[in-house]
């Protein structure tokens, strides 16, 4: 084991070369394929960014049209998938159902993708985006006890997501452009984030040549945890707890600083960003806009802003470079959209999907070897077997 370097949590280990996302944690820079996240969030559509992440360039009008049409084509999900989702208790956490249902999609799409064939890969990409989106919304409909909705090819992807989630038969459903724009921005900001926990999981699972849906399903499971994507749910739970407790922000700041207390400020801190998270800046502004446009006055938004202010002036947080991350304000927007708390991480997953697919494609087409970290063994030395009746 002399040659093996231990790096718990891979804090300093590069696992691959990648041309997808550039991240400079010191300067708070995030770029997809060379484009600054601020520009993309302000100007692009989510599916355009998905195309950029996956295929490397922004699509031409013709390429974009073809991409959207192909995605639309694959939005019909096998009827038996409804029964699989039906089998879950309504109380099941949507991330667990989403991960299982995504894995189950393998059964309906059993032919492995030929990664050497661009046409095959293109189809697999469109299929994954289409079916995963539908399944994610069905998980919500099931939870709410609502009939499942289908994609309408006449409207855009974001409008479809909103309809698939919220439209109720026999009720007029009008789509608010402020909500469309906020959701579009949020999904773009979640699009990719280089070798984070879920993406590394997708690459690792995919490296064994397990299928694309199996790899995505593993990404959903990894994202679920509260130290990763699950933080967006945990942030709102924390803010509600602070509110219920009378809004004493200092008390919770002190809890987060107390090393004998397991409490952490959710939505704070990041493995790579040590200055600020550029996504959090945009999302905070978007939360302001959305709440204003919808005429919502949410006291937990004020608590969040107050919490941020106090933390940023506190030596504990300053000395450890702890800043609000992407999950700190995103939940406030999801809540304003009328989304159930347990669905927040599902929305993160819809946003991260293009990143997972892009990284899977890069890894497989780049011919990377199977991922297989080493270890430093700390267990027992060789010893003789003891028969059951002698133990
Ligand atoms: N509250 C209080 N203290 C913290 C926090 C926090 N949120 N985050 C880190 N620290 C402290 C930590 O206790 C440690 O202190 P010390 O040096 O005295 O032992 C120091 O800061 C460094 O933290 P770490 O745990 O070694 O850092 P890490 O890179 O292993 O973990 C993290 C990064 C994001 C898991 C962590 O900051 C955290 O748990 N944050 C809260 C959960 C969260 O918001 N996760 C979302 C991450 S961003 C988007 C995403 O991935 O979904």
XYZ file of C-alpha atoms and ligand atoms in Angstrom:
443
model
C 0.000 0.000 0.000
C 3.058 2.241 0.071
C 2.227 3.918 -3.226
C -1.383 4.673 -2.419
C -2.227 8.205 -1.306
C -5.219 8.522 0.976
C -7.572 11.394 0.142
C -10.816 10.959 2.094
C -13.676 12.664 0.311
C -11.375 13.170 -2.725
C -10.598 16.714 -1.612
C -7.502 16.908 -3.798
C -7.908 14.107 -6.281
C -8.792 14.693 -9.909
C -10.792 11.728 -11.148
C -10.854 12.612 -14.836
C -10.104 15.187 -17.503
C -13.229 17.055 -18.556
C -14.064 19.738 -21.122
C -17.570 20.460 -19.847
C -17.560 22.754 -16.810
C -14.945 25.196 -15.563
C -15.116 26.110 -11.894
C -12.800 28.535 -10.089
C -13.745 28.373 -6.419
C -11.451 31.201 -5.349
C -12.855 33.704 -7.814
C -16.445 32.413 -7.853
C -16.419 31.592 -11.574
C -18.611 28.948 -13.173
C -18.644 28.322 -16.924
C -20.320 25.696 -19.069
C -18.208 24.961 -22.167
C -16.598 28.397 -21.791
C -19.814 30.423 -21.338
C -20.264 32.283 -18.047
C -23.179 31.049 -15.977
C -24.465 34.617 -15.606
C -24.803 34.978 -19.405
C -26.465 31.625 -19.836
C -28.928 32.194 -16.985
C -29.884 35.610 -18.378
C -30.186 34.711 -22.048
C -30.580 31.016 -22.782
C -33.329 28.432 -22.601
C -32.718 25.400 -20.432
C -32.791 22.912 -23.323
C -30.330 25.073 -25.261
C -27.980 24.817 -22.280
C -28.628 21.077 -22.074
C -27.556 20.780 -25.726
C -24.474 22.900 -25.034
C -23.433 20.773 -22.054
C -24.000 17.477 -23.815
C -22.753 18.206 -27.340
C -20.218 20.958 -26.629
C -21.656 23.877 -28.651
C -24.763 26.040 -28.493
C -27.181 24.655 -31.085
C -28.014 26.470 -34.322
C -31.731 27.237 -34.757
C -32.068 24.116 -36.897
C -30.195 21.876 -34.470
C -32.225 23.224 -31.557
C -35.511 22.632 -33.327
C -34.506 19.058 -34.142
C -33.352 18.456 -30.564
C -36.655 19.670 -29.101
C -38.696 17.670 -31.610
C -36.770 14.504 -30.830
C -37.263 15.026 -27.103
C -41.007 15.559 -27.675
C -41.114 12.335 -29.663
C -39.863 10.318 -26.726
C -42.131 11.784 -24.062
C -44.565 8.886 -24.249
C -43.705 6.647 -21.336
C -44.717 2.991 -21.265
C -48.069 2.506 -19.506
C -46.574 -0.143 -17.249
C -44.388 2.560 -15.685
C -47.578 3.997 -14.185
C -48.197 0.725 -12.364
C -44.660 0.657 -11.032
C -45.052 4.170 -9.643
C -48.514 3.219 -8.352
C -46.939 0.475 -6.266
C -45.204 2.996 -3.996
C -46.940 4.317 -0.907
C -48.003 7.936 -1.371
C -45.899 8.852 1.635
C -42.684 7.646 -0.066
C -40.045 10.332 -0.518
C -40.164 11.428 -4.181
C -36.379 11.080 -4.593
C -36.576 7.398 -3.669
C -39.428 6.848 -6.104
C -37.626 8.817 -8.832
C -34.444 6.818 -8.436
C -36.328 3.505 -8.561
C -38.513 4.549 -11.479
C -35.490 5.792 -13.450
C -33.786 2.474 -12.910
C -36.993 0.718 -13.978
C -36.856 2.593 -17.310
C -33.964 0.266 -18.186
C -36.463 -2.582 -18.385
C -38.416 -0.733 -21.076
C -35.297 0.385 -22.934
C -33.119 -2.724 -22.626
C -30.873 -2.284 -25.669
C -27.491 -0.859 -24.576
C -26.452 2.417 -26.199
C -23.748 2.019 -28.819
C -21.493 4.847 -27.669
C -19.458 4.694 -30.869
C -22.521 5.645 -32.927
C -23.421 9.351 -32.695
C -26.970 8.743 -33.890
C -27.529 6.129 -31.196
C -26.105 8.417 -28.529
C -28.227 11.357 -29.737
C -31.375 9.259 -29.451
C -30.397 7.971 -26.020
C -29.783 11.536 -24.826
C -33.192 12.752 -26.052
C -34.916 9.690 -24.636
C -33.307 10.181 -21.232
C -34.309 13.864 -21.045
C -37.865 13.123 -22.200
C -38.637 10.123 -20.025
C -36.879 11.368 -16.908
C -38.832 14.647 -17.058
C -42.165 12.859 -17.351
C -41.330 10.408 -14.566
C -40.207 13.236 -12.262
C -43.554 14.985 -12.668
C -45.504 11.740 -12.293
C -43.807 11.151 -8.955
C -45.380 14.416 -7.805
C -48.819 13.673 -9.287
C -48.836 10.331 -7.535
C -47.899 11.977 -4.246
C -50.717 14.481 -4.606
C -53.198 11.803 -5.747
C -53.680 13.535 -9.110
C -54.178 11.889 -12.541
C -50.961 11.717 -14.555
C -50.395 14.341 -17.236
C -48.802 14.058 -20.664
C -46.467 16.318 -22.595
C -47.968 18.788 -25.053
C -45.776 19.288 -28.070
C -47.284 22.711 -28.705
C -45.639 24.385 -25.696
C -42.082 24.780 -24.489
C -40.196 22.511 -22.117
C -40.481 24.726 -19.015
C -44.179 25.402 -19.652
C -44.626 21.645 -20.033
C -42.913 20.936 -16.733
C -45.242 23.373 -14.978
C -48.315 21.898 -16.680
C -47.212 18.336 -16.007
C -46.834 19.177 -12.329
C -49.745 21.487 -11.705
C -52.481 21.324 -14.352
C -55.707 19.895 -13.006
C -58.307 18.487 -15.418
C -61.327 20.755 -15.990
C -59.533 23.740 -14.483
C -58.148 26.532 -16.614
C -54.360 26.542 -16.207
C -52.586 29.742 -17.108
C -48.838 29.879 -17.104
C -47.248 32.862 -15.412
C -44.220 34.105 -17.436
C -42.403 35.153 -14.244
C -42.583 31.584 -13.021
C -41.417 30.222 -16.390
C -38.448 32.556 -16.385
C -37.500 31.752 -12.768
C -37.718 28.008 -13.297
C -35.723 28.275 -16.544
C -33.000 30.150 -14.673
C -32.954 27.726 -11.751
C -32.644 24.688 -14.002
C -29.798 26.305 -15.977
C -27.940 27.131 -12.760
C -28.207 23.498 -11.696
C -27.178 22.167 -15.126
C -23.710 20.916 -14.268
C -21.123 21.360 -11.580
C -18.138 19.258 -12.632
C -17.218 16.317 -10.403
C -19.722 16.764 -7.552
C -20.977 13.760 -5.585
C -23.871 12.755 -7.869
C -21.959 13.390 -11.100
C -18.966 11.390 -9.909
C -21.426 8.634 -9.013
C -22.934 8.703 -12.501
C -19.472 8.499 -14.076
C -18.392 5.702 -11.752
C -21.503 3.590 -12.321
C -21.393 4.297 -16.065
C -17.727 3.323 -16.211
C -18.693 -0.298 -15.583
C -20.808 0.001 -18.759
C -24.043 -0.169 -16.776
C -26.784 1.527 -18.831
C -27.560 5.223 -19.025
C -30.776 4.964 -16.982
C -29.018 2.901 -14.291
C -26.267 5.531 -14.146
C -28.772 8.403 -13.892
C -30.685 6.538 -11.196
C -27.513 6.291 -9.119
C -27.047 10.041 -9.572
C -30.535 10.660 -8.174
C -29.720 8.584 -5.098
C -26.490 10.492 -4.512
C -28.220 13.845 -4.988
C -30.883 12.969 -2.424
C -28.588 13.397 0.612
C -28.850 16.608 2.641
C -25.183 17.467 2.203
C -25.768 17.558 -1.562
C -29.048 18.313 -3.406
C -31.179 17.432 -0.399
C -29.905 20.647 1.176
C -32.622 22.638 -0.629
C -35.310 20.815 1.356
C -33.222 20.992 4.550
C -32.801 24.781 4.198
C -36.551 25.410 4.236
C -37.000 22.997 7.142
C -34.313 24.935 9.020
C -35.826 28.335 8.198
C -39.289 27.121 9.275
C -37.756 25.847 12.506
C -36.119 29.227 13.156
C -39.430 30.948 12.444
C -41.372 28.619 14.761
C -38.753 29.253 17.416
C -39.462 32.993 17.321
C -36.925 33.968 14.647
C -33.869 34.038 16.895
C -31.187 33.818 14.192
C -28.265 34.248 16.614
C -29.298 31.149 18.525
C -29.050 29.021 15.377
C -25.785 30.638 14.325
C -24.370 29.666 17.719
C -25.687 26.118 17.345
C -23.941 25.850 13.954
C -20.668 27.026 15.532
C -20.897 24.623 18.469
C -18.729 21.591 17.680
C -20.717 19.480 20.175
C -23.928 20.183 18.282
C -24.420 18.285 14.986
C -26.489 21.199 13.609
C -25.026 22.903 10.526
C -26.331 25.903 8.668
C -27.960 24.222 5.713
C -27.284 25.933 2.383
C -23.962 27.224 3.695
C -20.476 26.142 2.747
C -19.103 24.413 -0.302
C -16.267 22.035 -1.083
C -14.958 24.144 -3.944
C -16.301 27.717 -3.599
C -14.237 29.563 -1.016
C -15.314 33.088 -1.843
C -18.895 33.016 -3.009
C -21.153 30.746 -5.035
C -22.060 32.668 -8.218
C -25.269 30.649 -8.508
C -26.455 31.784 -5.069
C -26.122 35.454 -6.095
C -28.363 34.976 -9.132
C -30.871 32.873 -7.216
C -31.183 35.384 -4.381
C -32.071 38.072 -6.924
C -34.485 35.696 -8.703
C -36.183 34.907 -5.374
C -36.677 38.633 -4.820
C -38.168 39.050 -8.315
C -40.467 36.044 -8.054
C -41.842 36.910 -4.635
C -42.370 40.487 -5.759
C -44.054 39.517 -9.036
C -46.331 37.033 -7.316
C -47.099 39.430 -4.466
C -45.840 36.964 -1.876
C -44.441 38.138 1.432
C -42.699 35.107 2.866
C -41.268 35.693 6.353
C -38.741 32.887 5.872
C -37.122 34.881 3.054
C -36.481 37.690 5.540
C -35.109 35.169 8.036
C -32.823 33.756 5.310
C -31.481 37.210 4.416
C -30.945 38.048 8.054
C -29.217 34.718 8.665
C -26.906 35.323 5.701
C -26.013 38.816 6.955
C -25.217 37.649 10.482
C -23.219 34.626 9.286
C -21.156 36.657 6.823
C -20.102 38.996 9.640
C -19.239 36.176 12.023
C -15.605 35.125 12.506
C -16.449 31.399 12.517
C -17.985 31.571 9.034
C -15.483 34.135 7.748
C -12.427 32.138 8.806
C -13.779 28.979 7.199
C -14.911 30.731 4.008
C -18.510 29.627 4.435
C -20.970 31.395 2.119
C -24.534 30.707 0.975
C -24.530 28.055 -1.742
C -26.940 27.313 -4.602
C -29.398 25.622 -2.242
C -29.767 28.515 0.214
C -32.346 30.546 -1.730
C -33.621 28.070 -4.354
C -36.179 26.513 -1.993
C -37.786 29.896 -1.419
C -38.538 30.074 -5.144
C -39.792 26.472 -5.333
C -42.039 27.209 -2.361
C -43.391 30.326 -4.084
C -44.155 28.208 -7.166
C -46.422 26.084 -4.983
C -44.098 23.089 -4.973
C -44.196 20.619 -2.116
C -41.076 20.662 0.088
C -40.181 17.050 -0.660
C -40.154 17.809 -4.399
C -37.412 20.435 -4.244
C -34.599 17.978 -4.795
C -36.518 16.408 -7.695
C -36.409 19.816 -9.401
C -32.665 19.955 -8.765
C -32.435 16.522 -10.429
C -34.313 17.749 -13.526
C -31.805 20.600 -13.727
C -28.734 18.403 -13.168
C -29.832 15.759 -15.676
C -28.052 17.318 -18.709
C -24.858 17.486 -16.656
C -25.084 13.830 -15.705
C -25.741 12.877 -19.322
C -22.920 15.092 -20.630
C -20.446 13.617 -18.163
C -21.581 10.061 -18.884
C -21.197 10.683 -22.637
C -17.774 12.265 -22.232
C -16.609 9.395 -20.045
C -17.904 6.610 -22.284
C -16.898 8.189 -25.607
C -13.517 9.112 -24.160
C -12.952 5.438 -23.449
C -12.164 5.984 -19.774
C -11.271 2.853 -17.812
C -13.561 1.494 -15.131
C -13.484 3.649 -11.993
C -11.917 1.721 -9.172
C -10.345 3.648 -6.289
C -7.831 1.948 -4.014
C -7.801 1.906 -0.211
C -5.507 1.717 2.763
C -6.370 -1.447 4.647
C -6.671 -1.057 8.436
C -8.277 -4.383 9.393
C -7.117 -7.549 11.155
C -3.855 -9.337 10.193
C -4.041 -12.880 8.831
C -5.644 -15.282 11.351
C -6.882 -18.868 11.441
C -10.535 -19.757 10.912
C -12.384 -20.737 14.112
C -15.177 -23.295 13.798
C -18.673 -22.146 14.842
C -18.821 -24.334 17.988
C -15.442 -22.989 19.128
C -16.385 -19.269 19.038
N -22.405 25.084 9.097
C -21.471 25.132 10.065
N -20.182 24.782 9.900
C -19.828 24.347 8.689
C -20.738 24.273 7.625
C -22.068 24.658 7.853
N -22.962 24.595 6.874
N -20.103 23.804 6.523
C -18.832 23.587 6.888
N -18.662 23.918 8.192
C -17.389 23.883 8.946
C -17.006 22.467 9.295
O -17.547 22.103 10.537
C -15.503 22.557 9.301
O -15.119 23.196 10.486
P -13.719 22.789 11.219
O -12.633 23.145 10.248
O -13.724 23.592 12.466
O -13.809 21.302 11.478
C -15.199 23.530 8.157
O -16.371 24.358 8.069
C -14.954 22.859 6.806
O -16.094 22.039 6.496
P -16.020 20.583 5.878
O -17.198 19.801 6.356
O -14.661 20.005 6.105
O -16.161 20.932 4.343
P -16.530 19.928 3.192
O -15.954 20.479 1.958
O -16.195 18.522 3.553
O -18.150 20.005 3.129
C -20.335 20.783 2.635
C -18.844 20.835 2.259
C -21.117 21.507 1.551
C -20.796 19.327 2.709
C -20.531 21.485 4.003
O -20.172 22.840 3.907
C -21.963 21.351 4.534
O -22.285 20.367 5.195
N -22.860 22.342 4.232
C -24.256 22.228 4.601
C -25.013 21.372 3.591
C -25.205 22.052 2.269
O -25.618 23.205 2.200
N -24.961 21.326 1.158
C -25.144 21.837 -0.196
C -23.838 21.976 -0.902
S -23.892 22.949 -2.386
C -24.891 22.242 -3.578
C -25.015 20.793 -3.630
O -24.053 20.028 -3.641
O -26.149 20.355 -3.691
